[in-house]
Amino acid sequence: DQQVKQNSPSLSVQEGRISILNCDYTNSMFDYFLWYKKYPAEGPTFLISISSIKDKNEDGRFTVFLNKSAKHLSLHIVPSQPGDSAVYFCAATRSGAGSYQLTFGKGTKLSVIP
Amino acid sequence: SQTIHQWPATLVQPVGSPLSLECTVEGTSNPNLYWYRQAAGRGLQLLFYSIGIDQISSEVPQNLSASRPQDRQFILSSKKLLLSDSGFYLCAWSINMNTEAFFGQGTRLTVV
């Protein structure tokens, strides 16, 4: 059972426009969510996170929105740049003792077209 | 600052041969350490995590094992590789359980 789902394997966006990457989760125990960016043949790099006590977190061009009732989060990139072209992974975890696992989605490949 | 080193970057091994991938972390003490695998068409799957020396937890049954002989060293091993072991292996560390994890550059393993 996949607890974190990224239903769009790929997304193409024109440079300067908004990129919206979506993520859904099924485990209601998850209360901390992260987005990672990954270039080919490299390890993922952390982008931005959000705790379940918030519904929005912004860092420069990146904003993550969380809708707990819908178990849905999204990453907005505005404006999109060619260097943003990469695979984006959504990840989730739950607070509390004994929780060490980040559960990742399968990723969405973003292509920003110049 | 903290850094994570993982090697080798690429590896081609025949079926049935052993495997040893090494990961070291610098600039921090008692990190949580992780081995992930990214297989074709899949997300990142947690294989092992470690909260301390000689403390290893396995998340999925498989042909692999992990060891942590020192605080900042994490090793992924196999006695006999299978074709299905091919993939991109990533080592990661975190300060505690609920912060972001920092990943190494990864090892592309091809079993032939």
Short mmCIF file of N, CA and C in Angstrom, two decimals, chain B residues 5 7-8 14 16 19 31 35 37 39 43 70 72 82-84 86 89-91 98-99 105 109 111-112:
data_model
loop_
_atom_site.label_atom_id
_atom_site.label_comp_id
_atom_site.label_asym_id
_atom_site.label_seq_id
_atom_site.Cartn_x
_atom_site.Cartn_y
_atom_site.Cartn_z
N HIS B 5 29.71 11.44 2.65
CA HIS B 5 30.47 10.88 1.54
C HIS B 5 29.99 9.46 1.30
N TRP B 7 30.58 6.15 -1.50
CA TRP B 7 31.34 5.65 -2.65
C TRP B 7 31.18 4.15 -2.79
N PRO B 8 31.38 3.62 -4.02
CA PRO B 8 31.73 4.36 -5.23
C PRO B 8 30.51 5.02 -5.87
N PRO B 14 29.00 -8.67 -11.17
CA PRO B 14 28.31 -9.87 -11.70
C PRO B 14 27.39 -10.47 -10.65
N GLY B 16 25.93 -12.90 -8.10
CA GLY B 16 26.61 -13.82 -7.19
C GLY B 16 27.83 -13.26 -6.51
N LEU B 19 28.99 -7.45 -2.25
CA LEU B 19 28.85 -5.99 -2.38
C LEU B 19 29.23 -5.32 -1.07
N PRO B 31 24.66 10.73 14.45
CA PRO B 31 23.55 10.98 13.52
C PRO B 31 22.69 9.72 13.35
N TRP B 35 19.98 3.90 4.67
CA TRP B 35 20.23 3.46 3.31
C TRP B 35 18.88 3.39 2.59
N ARG B 37 17.02 2.95 -1.44
CA ARG B 37 17.23 2.51 -2.81
C ARG B 37 16.16 3.12 -3.70
N ALA B 39 14.78 2.32 -7.25
CA ALA B 39 14.77 1.43 -8.40
C ALA B 39 14.00 2.09 -9.53
N GLY B 43 9.82 5.10 -6.22
CA GLY B 43 10.31 6.18 -5.37
C GLY B 43 11.49 5.72 -4.56
N GLN B 70 31.23 2.16 13.25
CA GLN B 70 31.62 3.39 13.92
C GLN B 70 30.46 4.38 13.87
N ARG B 72 29.98 7.28 12.67
CA ARG B 72 29.66 8.01 11.46
C ARG B 72 29.95 7.21 10.19
N LEU B 82 21.99 -10.25 -6.58
CA LEU B 82 21.00 -10.72 -7.54
C LEU B 82 20.79 -9.64 -8.59
N LEU B 83 20.25 -10.04 -9.74
CA LEU B 83 19.95 -9.04 -10.77
C LEU B 83 19.03 -7.96 -10.24
N SER B 84 18.09 -8.36 -9.39
CA SER B 84 17.11 -7.42 -8.85
C SER B 84 17.70 -6.43 -7.87
N SER B 86 19.99 -4.40 -8.66
CA SER B 86 20.38 -3.21 -9.42
C SER B 86 19.52 -2.02 -9.03
N TYR B 89 21.53 3.53 -5.03
CA TYR B 89 21.55 3.42 -3.58
C TYR B 89 22.01 4.74 -2.97
N LEU B 90 21.26 5.17 -1.98
CA LEU B 90 21.53 6.46 -1.36
C LEU B 90 21.70 6.30 0.14
N CYS B 91 22.76 6.90 0.63
CA CYS B 91 22.98 6.99 2.06
C CYS B 91 22.49 8.36 2.52
N ASN B 98 12.81 13.49 13.17
CA ASN B 98 11.78 14.23 12.45
C ASN B 98 12.28 15.48 11.77
N THR B 99 13.55 15.50 11.49
CA THR B 99 14.08 16.59 10.68
C THR B 99 14.40 16.07 9.29
N GLN B 105 25.66 11.38 -2.59
CA GLN B 105 25.54 11.51 -4.03
C GLN B 105 24.98 10.25 -4.69
N LEU B 109 24.32 1.05 -8.95
CA LEU B 109 24.75 -0.35 -8.99
C LEU B 109 24.04 -1.08 -10.12
N VAL B 111 23.88 -4.85 -11.67
CA VAL B 111 24.25 -6.26 -11.52
C VAL B 111 24.03 -6.95 -12.86
N VAL B 112 25.08 -7.57 -13.36
CA VAL B 112 25.01 -8.17 -14.71
C VAL B 112 25.21 -9.69 -14.67
#
